[in-house]
Coordinates of N, CA and C in Angstrom, one line a residue:
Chain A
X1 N -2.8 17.4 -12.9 CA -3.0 17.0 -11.5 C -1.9 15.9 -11.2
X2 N -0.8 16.6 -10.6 CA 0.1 15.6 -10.4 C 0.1 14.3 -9.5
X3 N -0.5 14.9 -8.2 CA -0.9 13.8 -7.0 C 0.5 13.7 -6.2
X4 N 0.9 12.5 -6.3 CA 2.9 12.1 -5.7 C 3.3 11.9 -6.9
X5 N 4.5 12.5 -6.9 CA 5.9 12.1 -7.7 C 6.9 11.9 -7.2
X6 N 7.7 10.7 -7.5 CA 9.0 10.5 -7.3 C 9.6 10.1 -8.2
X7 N 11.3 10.6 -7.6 CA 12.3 10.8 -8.7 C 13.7 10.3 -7.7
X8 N 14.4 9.4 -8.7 CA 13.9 9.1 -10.0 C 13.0 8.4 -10.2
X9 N 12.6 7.6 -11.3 CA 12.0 6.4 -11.4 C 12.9 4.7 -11.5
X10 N 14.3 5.5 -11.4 CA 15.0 4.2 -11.9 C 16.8 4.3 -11.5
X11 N 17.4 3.4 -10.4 CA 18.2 3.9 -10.4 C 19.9 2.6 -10.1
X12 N 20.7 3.1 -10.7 CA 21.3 1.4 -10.2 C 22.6 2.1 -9.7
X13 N 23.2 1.5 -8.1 CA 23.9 1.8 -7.3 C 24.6 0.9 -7.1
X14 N 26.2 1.6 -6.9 CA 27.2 0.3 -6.1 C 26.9 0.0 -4.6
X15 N 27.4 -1.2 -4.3 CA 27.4 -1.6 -2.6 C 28.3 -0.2 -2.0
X16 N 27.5 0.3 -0.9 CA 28.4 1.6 -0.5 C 28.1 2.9 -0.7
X17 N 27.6 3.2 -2.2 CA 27.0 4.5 -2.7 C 26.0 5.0 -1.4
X18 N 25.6 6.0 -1.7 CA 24.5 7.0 -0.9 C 24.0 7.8 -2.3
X19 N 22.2 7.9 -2.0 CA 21.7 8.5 -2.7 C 20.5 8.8 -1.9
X20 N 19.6 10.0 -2.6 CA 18.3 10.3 -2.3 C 17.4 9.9 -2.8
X21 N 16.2 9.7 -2.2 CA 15.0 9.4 -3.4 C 14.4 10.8 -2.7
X22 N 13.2 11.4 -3.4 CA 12.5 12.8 -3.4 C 11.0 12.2 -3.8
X23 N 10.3 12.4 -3.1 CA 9.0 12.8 -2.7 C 8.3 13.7 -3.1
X24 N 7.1 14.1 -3.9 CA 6.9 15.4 -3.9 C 5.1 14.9 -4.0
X25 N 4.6 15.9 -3.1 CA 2.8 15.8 -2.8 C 2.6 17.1 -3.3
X26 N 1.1 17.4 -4.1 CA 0.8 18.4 -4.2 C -0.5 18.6 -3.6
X27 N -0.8 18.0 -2.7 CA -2.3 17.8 -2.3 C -2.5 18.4 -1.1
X28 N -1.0 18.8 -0.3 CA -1.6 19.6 0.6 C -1.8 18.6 1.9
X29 N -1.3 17.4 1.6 CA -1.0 16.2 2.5 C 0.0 16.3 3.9
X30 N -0.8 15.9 5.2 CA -0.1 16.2 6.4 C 0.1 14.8 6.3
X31 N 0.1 13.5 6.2 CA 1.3 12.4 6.1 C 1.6 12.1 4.7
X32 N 3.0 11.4 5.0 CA 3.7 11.1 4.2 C 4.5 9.7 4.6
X33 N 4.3 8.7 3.5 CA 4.7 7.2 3.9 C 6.0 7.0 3.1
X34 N 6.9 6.1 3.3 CA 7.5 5.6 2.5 C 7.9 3.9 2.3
X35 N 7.5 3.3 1.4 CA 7.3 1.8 1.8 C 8.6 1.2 0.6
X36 N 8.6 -0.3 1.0 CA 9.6 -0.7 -0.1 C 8.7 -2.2 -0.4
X37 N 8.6 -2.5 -1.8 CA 8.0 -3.6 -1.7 C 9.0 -4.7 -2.7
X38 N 9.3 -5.9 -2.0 CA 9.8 -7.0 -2.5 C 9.1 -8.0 -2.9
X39 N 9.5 -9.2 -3.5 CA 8.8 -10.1 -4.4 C 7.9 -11.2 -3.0
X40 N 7.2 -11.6 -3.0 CA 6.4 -12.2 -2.1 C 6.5 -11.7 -0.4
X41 N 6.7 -10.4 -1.0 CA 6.5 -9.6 1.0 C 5.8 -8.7 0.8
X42 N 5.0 -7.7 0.0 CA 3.9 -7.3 -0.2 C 4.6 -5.8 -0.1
X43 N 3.8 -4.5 0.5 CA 4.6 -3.6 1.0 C 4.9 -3.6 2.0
X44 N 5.8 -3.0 2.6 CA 6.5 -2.5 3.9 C 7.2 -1.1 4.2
X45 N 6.6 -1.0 5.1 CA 6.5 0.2 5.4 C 8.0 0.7 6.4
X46 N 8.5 1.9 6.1 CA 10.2 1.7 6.3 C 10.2 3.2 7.0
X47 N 9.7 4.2 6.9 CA 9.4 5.6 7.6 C 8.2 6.1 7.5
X48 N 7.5 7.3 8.2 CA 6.7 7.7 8.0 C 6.4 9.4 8.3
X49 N 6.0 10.0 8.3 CA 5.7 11.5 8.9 C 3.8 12.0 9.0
X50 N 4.1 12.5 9.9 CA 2.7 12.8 10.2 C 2.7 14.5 10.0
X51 N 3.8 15.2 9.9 CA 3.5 16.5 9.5 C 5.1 17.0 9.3
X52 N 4.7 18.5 9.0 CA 6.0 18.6 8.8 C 7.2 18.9 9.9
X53 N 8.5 18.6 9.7 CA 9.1 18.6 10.6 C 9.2 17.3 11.8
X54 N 8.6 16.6 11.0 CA 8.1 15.1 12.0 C 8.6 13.9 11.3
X55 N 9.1 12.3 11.9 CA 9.6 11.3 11.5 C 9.3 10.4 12.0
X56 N 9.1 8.9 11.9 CA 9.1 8.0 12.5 C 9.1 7.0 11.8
X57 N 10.0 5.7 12.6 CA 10.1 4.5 12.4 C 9.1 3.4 11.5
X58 N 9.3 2.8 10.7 CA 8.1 1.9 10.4 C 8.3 0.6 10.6
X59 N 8.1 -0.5 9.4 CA 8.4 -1.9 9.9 C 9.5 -2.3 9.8
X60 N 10.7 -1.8 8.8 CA 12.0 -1.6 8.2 C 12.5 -0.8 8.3
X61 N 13.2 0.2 9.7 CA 13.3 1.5 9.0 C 14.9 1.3 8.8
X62 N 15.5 0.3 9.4 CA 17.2 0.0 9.2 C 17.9 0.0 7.8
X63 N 19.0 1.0 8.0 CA 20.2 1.3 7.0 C 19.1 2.3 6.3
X64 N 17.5 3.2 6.5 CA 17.2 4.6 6.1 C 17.1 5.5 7.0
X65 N 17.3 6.5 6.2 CA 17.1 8.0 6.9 C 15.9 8.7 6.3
X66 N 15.2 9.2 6.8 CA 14.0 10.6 6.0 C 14.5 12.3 6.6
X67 N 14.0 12.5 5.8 CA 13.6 14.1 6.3 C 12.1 14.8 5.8
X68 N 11.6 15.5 6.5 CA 10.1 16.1 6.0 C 10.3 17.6 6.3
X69 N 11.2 18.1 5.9 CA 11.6 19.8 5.9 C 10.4 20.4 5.4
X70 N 9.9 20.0 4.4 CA 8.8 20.8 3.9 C 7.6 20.2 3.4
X71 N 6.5 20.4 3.9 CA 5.4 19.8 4.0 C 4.9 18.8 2.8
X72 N 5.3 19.6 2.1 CA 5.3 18.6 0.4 C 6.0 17.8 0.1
X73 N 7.6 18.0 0.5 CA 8.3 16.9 0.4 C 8.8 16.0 1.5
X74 N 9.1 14.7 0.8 CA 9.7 13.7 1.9 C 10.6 12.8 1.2
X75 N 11.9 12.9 1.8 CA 12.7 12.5 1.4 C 13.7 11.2 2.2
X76 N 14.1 10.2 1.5 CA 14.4 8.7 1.5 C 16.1 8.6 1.0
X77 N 16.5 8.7 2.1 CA 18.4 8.4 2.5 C 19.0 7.4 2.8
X78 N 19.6 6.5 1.4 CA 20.6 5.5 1.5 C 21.8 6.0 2.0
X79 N 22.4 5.8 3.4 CA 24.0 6.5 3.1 C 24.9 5.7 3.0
X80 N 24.8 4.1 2.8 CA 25.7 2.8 2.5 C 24.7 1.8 2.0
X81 N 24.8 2.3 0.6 CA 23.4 0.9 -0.1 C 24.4 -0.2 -0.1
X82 N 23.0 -1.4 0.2 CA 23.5 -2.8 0.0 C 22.4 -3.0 -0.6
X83 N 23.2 -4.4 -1.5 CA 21.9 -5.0 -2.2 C 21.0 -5.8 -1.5
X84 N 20.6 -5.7 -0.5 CA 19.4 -6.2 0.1 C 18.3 -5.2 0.0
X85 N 18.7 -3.8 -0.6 CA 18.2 -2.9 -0.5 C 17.7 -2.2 -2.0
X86 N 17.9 -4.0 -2.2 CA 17.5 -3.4 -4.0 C 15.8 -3.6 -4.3
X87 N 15.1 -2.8 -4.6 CA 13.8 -3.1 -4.5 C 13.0 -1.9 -5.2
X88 N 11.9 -2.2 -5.0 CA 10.6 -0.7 -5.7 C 10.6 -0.1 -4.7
X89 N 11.1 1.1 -4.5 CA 10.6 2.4 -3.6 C 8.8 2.8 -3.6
X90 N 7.9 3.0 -2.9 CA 6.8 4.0 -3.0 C 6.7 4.8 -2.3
X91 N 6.2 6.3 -2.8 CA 6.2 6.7 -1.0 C 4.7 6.8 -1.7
X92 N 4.2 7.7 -0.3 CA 1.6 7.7 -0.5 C 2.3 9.1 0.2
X93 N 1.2 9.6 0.1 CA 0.6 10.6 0.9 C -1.5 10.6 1.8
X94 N -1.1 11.0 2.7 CA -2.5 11.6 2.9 C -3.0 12.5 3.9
X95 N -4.1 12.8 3.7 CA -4.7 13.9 4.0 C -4.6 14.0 6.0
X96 N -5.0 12.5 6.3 CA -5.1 12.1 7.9 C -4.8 10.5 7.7
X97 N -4.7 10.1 9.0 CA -4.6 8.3 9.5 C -5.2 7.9 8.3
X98 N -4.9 6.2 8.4 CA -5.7 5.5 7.1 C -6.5 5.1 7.6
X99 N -7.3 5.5 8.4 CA -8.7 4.7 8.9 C -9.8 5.9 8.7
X100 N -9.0 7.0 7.7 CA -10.2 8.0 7.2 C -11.0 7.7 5.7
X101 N -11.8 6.4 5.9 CA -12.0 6.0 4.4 C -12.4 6.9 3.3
X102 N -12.6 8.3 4.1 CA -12.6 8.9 2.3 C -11.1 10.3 2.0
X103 N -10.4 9.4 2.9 CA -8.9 9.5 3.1 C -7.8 9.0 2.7
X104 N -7.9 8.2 2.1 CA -7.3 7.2 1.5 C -6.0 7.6 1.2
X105 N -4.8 6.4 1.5 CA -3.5 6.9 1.1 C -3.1 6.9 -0.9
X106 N -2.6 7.9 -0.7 CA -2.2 8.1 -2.5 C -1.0 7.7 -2.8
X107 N -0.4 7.0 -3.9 CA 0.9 6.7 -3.9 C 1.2 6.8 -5.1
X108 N 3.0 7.1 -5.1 CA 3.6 7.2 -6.3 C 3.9 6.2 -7.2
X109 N 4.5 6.4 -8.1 CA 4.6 5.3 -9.3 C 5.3 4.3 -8.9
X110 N 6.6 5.1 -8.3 CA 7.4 3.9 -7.3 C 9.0 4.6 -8.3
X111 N 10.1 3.8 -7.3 CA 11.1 4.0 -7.7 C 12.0 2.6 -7.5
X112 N 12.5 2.2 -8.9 CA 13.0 0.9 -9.2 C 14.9 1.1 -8.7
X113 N 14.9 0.8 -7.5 CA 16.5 0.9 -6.8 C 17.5 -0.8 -7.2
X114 N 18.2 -0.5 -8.0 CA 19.1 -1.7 -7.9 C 20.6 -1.2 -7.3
X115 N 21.0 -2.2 -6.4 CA 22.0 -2.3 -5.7 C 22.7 -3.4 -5.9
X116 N 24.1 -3.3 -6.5 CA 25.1 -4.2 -7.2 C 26.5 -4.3 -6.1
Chain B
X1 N 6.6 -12.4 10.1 CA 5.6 -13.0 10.7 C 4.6 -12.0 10.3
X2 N 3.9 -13.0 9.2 CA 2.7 -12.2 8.6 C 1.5 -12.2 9.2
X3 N 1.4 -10.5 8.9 CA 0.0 -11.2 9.8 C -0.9 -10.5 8.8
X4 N -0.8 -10.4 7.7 CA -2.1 -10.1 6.6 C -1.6 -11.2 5.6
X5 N -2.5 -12.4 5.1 CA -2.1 -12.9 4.5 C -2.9 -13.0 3.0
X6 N -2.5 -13.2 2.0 CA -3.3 -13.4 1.0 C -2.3 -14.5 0.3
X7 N -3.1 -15.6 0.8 CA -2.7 -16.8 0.2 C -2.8 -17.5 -1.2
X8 N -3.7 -17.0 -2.2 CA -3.5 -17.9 -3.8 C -3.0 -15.7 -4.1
X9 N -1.6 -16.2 -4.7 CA -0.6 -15.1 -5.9 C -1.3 -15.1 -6.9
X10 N -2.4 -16.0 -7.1 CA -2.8 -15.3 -8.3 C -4.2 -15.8 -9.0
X11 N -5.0 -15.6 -9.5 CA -6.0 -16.1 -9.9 C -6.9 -15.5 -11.5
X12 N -7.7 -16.6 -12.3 CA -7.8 -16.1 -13.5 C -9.3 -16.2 -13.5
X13 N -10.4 -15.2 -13.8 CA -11.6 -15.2 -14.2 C -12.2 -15.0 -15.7
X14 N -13.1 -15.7 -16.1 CA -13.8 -15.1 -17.2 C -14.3 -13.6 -16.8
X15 N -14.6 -12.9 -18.5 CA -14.8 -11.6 -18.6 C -16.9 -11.9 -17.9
X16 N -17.3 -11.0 -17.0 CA -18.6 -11.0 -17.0 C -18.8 -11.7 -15.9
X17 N -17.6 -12.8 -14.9 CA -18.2 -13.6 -14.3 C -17.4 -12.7 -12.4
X18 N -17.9 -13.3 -11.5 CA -17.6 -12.9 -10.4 C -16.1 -13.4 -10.5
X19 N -15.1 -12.3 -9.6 CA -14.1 -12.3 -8.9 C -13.9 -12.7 -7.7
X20 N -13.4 -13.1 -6.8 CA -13.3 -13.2 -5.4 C -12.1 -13.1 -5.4
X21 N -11.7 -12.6 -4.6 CA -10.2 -12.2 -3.7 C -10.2 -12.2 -2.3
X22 N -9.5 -13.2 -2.1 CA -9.4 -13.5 -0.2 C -8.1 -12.8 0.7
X23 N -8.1 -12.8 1.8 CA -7.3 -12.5 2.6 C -7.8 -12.3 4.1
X24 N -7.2 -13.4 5.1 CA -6.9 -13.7 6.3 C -6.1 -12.5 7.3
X25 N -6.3 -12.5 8.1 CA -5.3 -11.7 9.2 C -5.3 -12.4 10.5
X26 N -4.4 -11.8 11.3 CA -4.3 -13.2 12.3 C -3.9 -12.0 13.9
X27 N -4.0 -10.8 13.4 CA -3.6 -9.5 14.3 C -5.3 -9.3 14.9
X28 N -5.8 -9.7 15.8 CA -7.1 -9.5 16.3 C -7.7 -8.1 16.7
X29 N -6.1 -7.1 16.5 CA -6.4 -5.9 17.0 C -6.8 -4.8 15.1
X30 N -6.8 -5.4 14.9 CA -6.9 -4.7 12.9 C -8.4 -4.8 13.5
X31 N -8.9 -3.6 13.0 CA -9.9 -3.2 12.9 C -10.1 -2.7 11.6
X32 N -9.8 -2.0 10.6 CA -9.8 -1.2 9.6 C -9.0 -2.1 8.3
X33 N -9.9 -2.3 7.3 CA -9.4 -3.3 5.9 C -9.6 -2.4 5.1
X34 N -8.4 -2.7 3.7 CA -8.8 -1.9 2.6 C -8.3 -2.4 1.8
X35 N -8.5 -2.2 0.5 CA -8.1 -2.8 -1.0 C -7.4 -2.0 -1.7
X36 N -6.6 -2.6 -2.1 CA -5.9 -1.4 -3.4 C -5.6 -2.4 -4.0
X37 N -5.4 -1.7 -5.6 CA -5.2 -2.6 -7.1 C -4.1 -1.4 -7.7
X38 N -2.7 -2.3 -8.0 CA -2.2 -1.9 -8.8 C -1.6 -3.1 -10.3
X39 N -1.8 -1.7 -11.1 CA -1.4 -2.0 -12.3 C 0.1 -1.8 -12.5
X40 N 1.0 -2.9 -13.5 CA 2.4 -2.6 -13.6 C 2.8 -1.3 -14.0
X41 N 4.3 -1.1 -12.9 CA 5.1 0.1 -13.6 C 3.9 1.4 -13.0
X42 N 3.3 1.3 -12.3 CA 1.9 2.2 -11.5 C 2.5 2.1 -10.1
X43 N 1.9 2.9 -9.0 CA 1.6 2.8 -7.5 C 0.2 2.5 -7.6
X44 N 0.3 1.5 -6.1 CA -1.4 1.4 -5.7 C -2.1 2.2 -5.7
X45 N -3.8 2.2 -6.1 CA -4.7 2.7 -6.0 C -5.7 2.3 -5.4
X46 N -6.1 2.8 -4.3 CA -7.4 3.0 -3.5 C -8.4 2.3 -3.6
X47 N -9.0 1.5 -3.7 CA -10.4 0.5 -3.9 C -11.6 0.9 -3.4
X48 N -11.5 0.3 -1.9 CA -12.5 0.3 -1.4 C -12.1 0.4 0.1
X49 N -12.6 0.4 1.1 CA -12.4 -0.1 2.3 C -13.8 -0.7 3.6
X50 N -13.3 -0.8 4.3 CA -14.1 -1.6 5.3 C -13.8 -1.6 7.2
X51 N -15.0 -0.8 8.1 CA -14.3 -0.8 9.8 C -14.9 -2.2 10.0
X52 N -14.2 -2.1 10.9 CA -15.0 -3.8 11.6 C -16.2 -3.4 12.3
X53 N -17.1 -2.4 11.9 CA -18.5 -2.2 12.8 C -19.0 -2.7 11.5
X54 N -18.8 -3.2 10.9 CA -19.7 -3.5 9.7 C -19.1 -4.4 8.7
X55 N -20.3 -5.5 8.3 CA -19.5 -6.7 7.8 C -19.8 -6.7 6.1
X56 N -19.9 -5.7 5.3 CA -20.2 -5.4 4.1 C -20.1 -4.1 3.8
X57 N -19.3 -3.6 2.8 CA -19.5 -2.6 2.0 C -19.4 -2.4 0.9
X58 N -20.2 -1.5 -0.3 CA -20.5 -1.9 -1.8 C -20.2 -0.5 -2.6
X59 N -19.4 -0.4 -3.3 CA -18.7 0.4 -4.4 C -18.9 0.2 -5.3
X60 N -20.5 0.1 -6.1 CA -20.5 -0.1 -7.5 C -20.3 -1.8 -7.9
X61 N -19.1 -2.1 -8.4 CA -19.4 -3.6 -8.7 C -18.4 -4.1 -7.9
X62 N -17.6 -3.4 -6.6 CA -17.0 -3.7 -6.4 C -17.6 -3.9 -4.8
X63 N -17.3 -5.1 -4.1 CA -18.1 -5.4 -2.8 C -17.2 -5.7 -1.5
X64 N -16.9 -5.2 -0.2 CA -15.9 -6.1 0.6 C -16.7 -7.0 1.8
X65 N -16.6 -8.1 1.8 CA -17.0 -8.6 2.9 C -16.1 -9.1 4.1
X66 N -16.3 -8.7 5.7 CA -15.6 -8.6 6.6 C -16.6 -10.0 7.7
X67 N -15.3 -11.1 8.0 CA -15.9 -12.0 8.7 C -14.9 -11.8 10.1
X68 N -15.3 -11.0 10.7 CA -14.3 -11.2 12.2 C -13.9 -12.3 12.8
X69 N -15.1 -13.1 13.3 CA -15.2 -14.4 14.1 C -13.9 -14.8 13.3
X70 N -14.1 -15.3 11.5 CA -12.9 -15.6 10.9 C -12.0 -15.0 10.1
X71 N -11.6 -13.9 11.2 CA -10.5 -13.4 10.6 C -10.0 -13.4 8.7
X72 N -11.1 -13.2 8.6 CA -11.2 -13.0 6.9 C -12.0 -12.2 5.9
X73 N -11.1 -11.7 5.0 CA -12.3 -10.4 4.6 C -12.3 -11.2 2.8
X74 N -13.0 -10.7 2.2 CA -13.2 -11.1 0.8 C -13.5 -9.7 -0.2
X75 N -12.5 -9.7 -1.6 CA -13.4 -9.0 -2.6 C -14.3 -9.1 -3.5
X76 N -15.3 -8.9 -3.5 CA -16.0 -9.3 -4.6 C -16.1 -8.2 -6.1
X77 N -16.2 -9.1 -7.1 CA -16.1 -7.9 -8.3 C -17.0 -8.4 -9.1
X78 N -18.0 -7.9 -9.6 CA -19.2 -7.9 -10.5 C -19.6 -7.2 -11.1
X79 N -19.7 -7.0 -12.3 CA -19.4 -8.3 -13.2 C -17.9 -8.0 -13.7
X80 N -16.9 -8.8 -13.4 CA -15.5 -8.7 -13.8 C -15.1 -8.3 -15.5
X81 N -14.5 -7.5 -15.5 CA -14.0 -6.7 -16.7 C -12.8 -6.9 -16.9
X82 N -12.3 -6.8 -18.4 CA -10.5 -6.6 -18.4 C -10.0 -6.1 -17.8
X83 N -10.4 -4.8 -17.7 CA -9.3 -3.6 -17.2 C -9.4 -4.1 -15.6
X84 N -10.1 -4.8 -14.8 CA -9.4 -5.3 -13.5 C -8.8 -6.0 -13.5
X85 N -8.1 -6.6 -14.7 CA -6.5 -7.6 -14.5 C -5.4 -6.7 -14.2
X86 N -5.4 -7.1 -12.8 CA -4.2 -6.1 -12.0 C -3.7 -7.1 -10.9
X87 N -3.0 -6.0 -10.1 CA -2.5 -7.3 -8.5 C -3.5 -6.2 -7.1
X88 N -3.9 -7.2 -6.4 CA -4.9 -6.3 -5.7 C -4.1 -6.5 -4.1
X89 N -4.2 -5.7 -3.8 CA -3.6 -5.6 -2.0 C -4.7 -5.7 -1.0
X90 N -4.7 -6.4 -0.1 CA -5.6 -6.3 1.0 C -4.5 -5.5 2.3
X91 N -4.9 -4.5 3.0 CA -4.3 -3.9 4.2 C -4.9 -3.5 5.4
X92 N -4.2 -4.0 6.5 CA -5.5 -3.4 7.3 C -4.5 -2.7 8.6
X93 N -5.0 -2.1 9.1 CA -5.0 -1.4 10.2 C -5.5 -1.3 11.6
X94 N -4.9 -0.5 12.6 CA -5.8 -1.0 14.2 C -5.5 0.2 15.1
X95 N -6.3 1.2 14.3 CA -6.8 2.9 14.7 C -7.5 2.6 16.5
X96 N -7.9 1.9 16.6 CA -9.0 1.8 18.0 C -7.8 1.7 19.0
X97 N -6.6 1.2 18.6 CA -5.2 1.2 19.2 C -4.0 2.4 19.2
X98 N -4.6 2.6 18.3 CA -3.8 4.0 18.4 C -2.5 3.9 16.7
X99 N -2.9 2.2 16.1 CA -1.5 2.0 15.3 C -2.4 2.4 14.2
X100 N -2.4 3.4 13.5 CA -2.7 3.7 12.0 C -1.7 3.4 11.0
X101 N -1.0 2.5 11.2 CA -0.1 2.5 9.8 C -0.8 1.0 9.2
X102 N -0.5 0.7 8.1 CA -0.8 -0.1 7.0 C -0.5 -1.4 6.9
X103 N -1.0 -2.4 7.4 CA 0.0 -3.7 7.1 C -0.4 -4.4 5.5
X104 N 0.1 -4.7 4.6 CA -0.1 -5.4 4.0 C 0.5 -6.6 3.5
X105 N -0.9 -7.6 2.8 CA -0.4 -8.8 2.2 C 0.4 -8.6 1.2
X106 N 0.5 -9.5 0.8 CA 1.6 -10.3 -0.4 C 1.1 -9.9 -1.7
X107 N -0.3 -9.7 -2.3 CA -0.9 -9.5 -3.2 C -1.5 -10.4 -4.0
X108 N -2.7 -10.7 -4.8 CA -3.0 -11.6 -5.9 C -3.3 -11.0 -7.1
X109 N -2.6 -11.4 -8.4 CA -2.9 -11.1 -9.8 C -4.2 -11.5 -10.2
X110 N -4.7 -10.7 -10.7 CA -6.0 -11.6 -10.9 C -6.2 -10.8 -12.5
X111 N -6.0 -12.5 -13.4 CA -6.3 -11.9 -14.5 C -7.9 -12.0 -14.9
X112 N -8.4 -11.4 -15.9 CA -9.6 -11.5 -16.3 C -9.6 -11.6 -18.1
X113 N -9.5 -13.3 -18.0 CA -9.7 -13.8 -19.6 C -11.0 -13.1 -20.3
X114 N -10.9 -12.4 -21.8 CA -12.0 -11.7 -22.0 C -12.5 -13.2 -22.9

């Protein structure tokens, strides 16, 4: 039972590089979050999608891109990393809104981005 | 400008004894709280949650109490065990508005000395 996976888990980038992070839900999930959490800021939320073919802004969404091409995946676009942008990746998934409490958002292990 | 706050990073209980975990919000339109606890090198996991039509809910030994007037909710954990030394998240939301996304605090470690 996989749940979310992301890949990589670990990744270290020059100022400037572009990379992808990849998402993957097996649950059958119509949203998809993607958050970044830093040391005394908690998570924050940076994109989001509510189905497929769908996008939207979060609290951070500056210097990312997403795409939700396919219902299961969702995918997280540095195309000029800076190191302000060095942090834990997570993306969740879920079923509906988070005010469905036996809906609850599910999330990945996370993805450890350093930017040099 | 926070507006879910969880003010003590961190806190230590004996094995057997109550837990409490606080957090403040200051957004009047959050209606919807929830807990998650992650463990290191993990993604959050799911707790518990709580609407604001209701000022208590109970999960086993896990409890949340919701004080609107004071903008403050609480977790309770009874009887505290090792395996809940983790970092717990408080999040809340404001669905009756239309904003379903997540805000969360800062987090508190909370270890549990066996």
């Amino acid at each position: 039972n996989a749940g979310v996976t992301q890949t990589p888990k670990f990744r270290v980038l020059k100022t400037g590089q572009s990379m992808t992070l990849l998402c993957a839900q097996d649950m059958n999930h119509e949203y998809m979050y993607w958050y970044r959490q830093d040391p005394g800021m908690g998570l924050r939320l940076i994109h989001y999608s509510v189905g497929e073919g769908t996008t939207a802004k979060g609290e951070v969404p500056d210097g990312y891109n997403v795409s939700r091409l396919k219902k299961q995946n969702f995918l997280l676009g540095l195309e000029s990393a800076a190191p302000s942008q060095t942090s834990v990746y997570f993306c969740a998934s879920s079923f509906g809104p988070s005010s469905y409490s036996n809906q609850p958002q599910h999330f990945g292990d996370g993805t450890r981005l350093s930017i040099l | 400008d926070q507006q879910v706050k969880q003010n003590s990073p961190s806190l230590s209980v004996q094995e057997g004894r109550i837990s409490i975990l606080n957090c403040d919000y200051t957004n009047s339109m959050f209606d919807y709280f929830l807990w998650y606890k992650k463990y290191p090198a993990e993604g959050p996991t799911f707790l518990i949650s709580i609407s604001s039509i209701k000022d208590k809910n109970e999960d086993g030994r896990f409890t949340v109490f919701l004080n609107k007037s004071a903008k403050h909710l609480s977790l309770h954990i009874v009887p505290s065990q090792p395996g809940d030394s983790a970092v717990y998240f408080c999040a809340a939301s404001a669905p009756r508005v239309g904003n379903e996304k997540l805000t969360f605090g800062t987090g508190t470690r909370l270890t549990i000395i066996p």
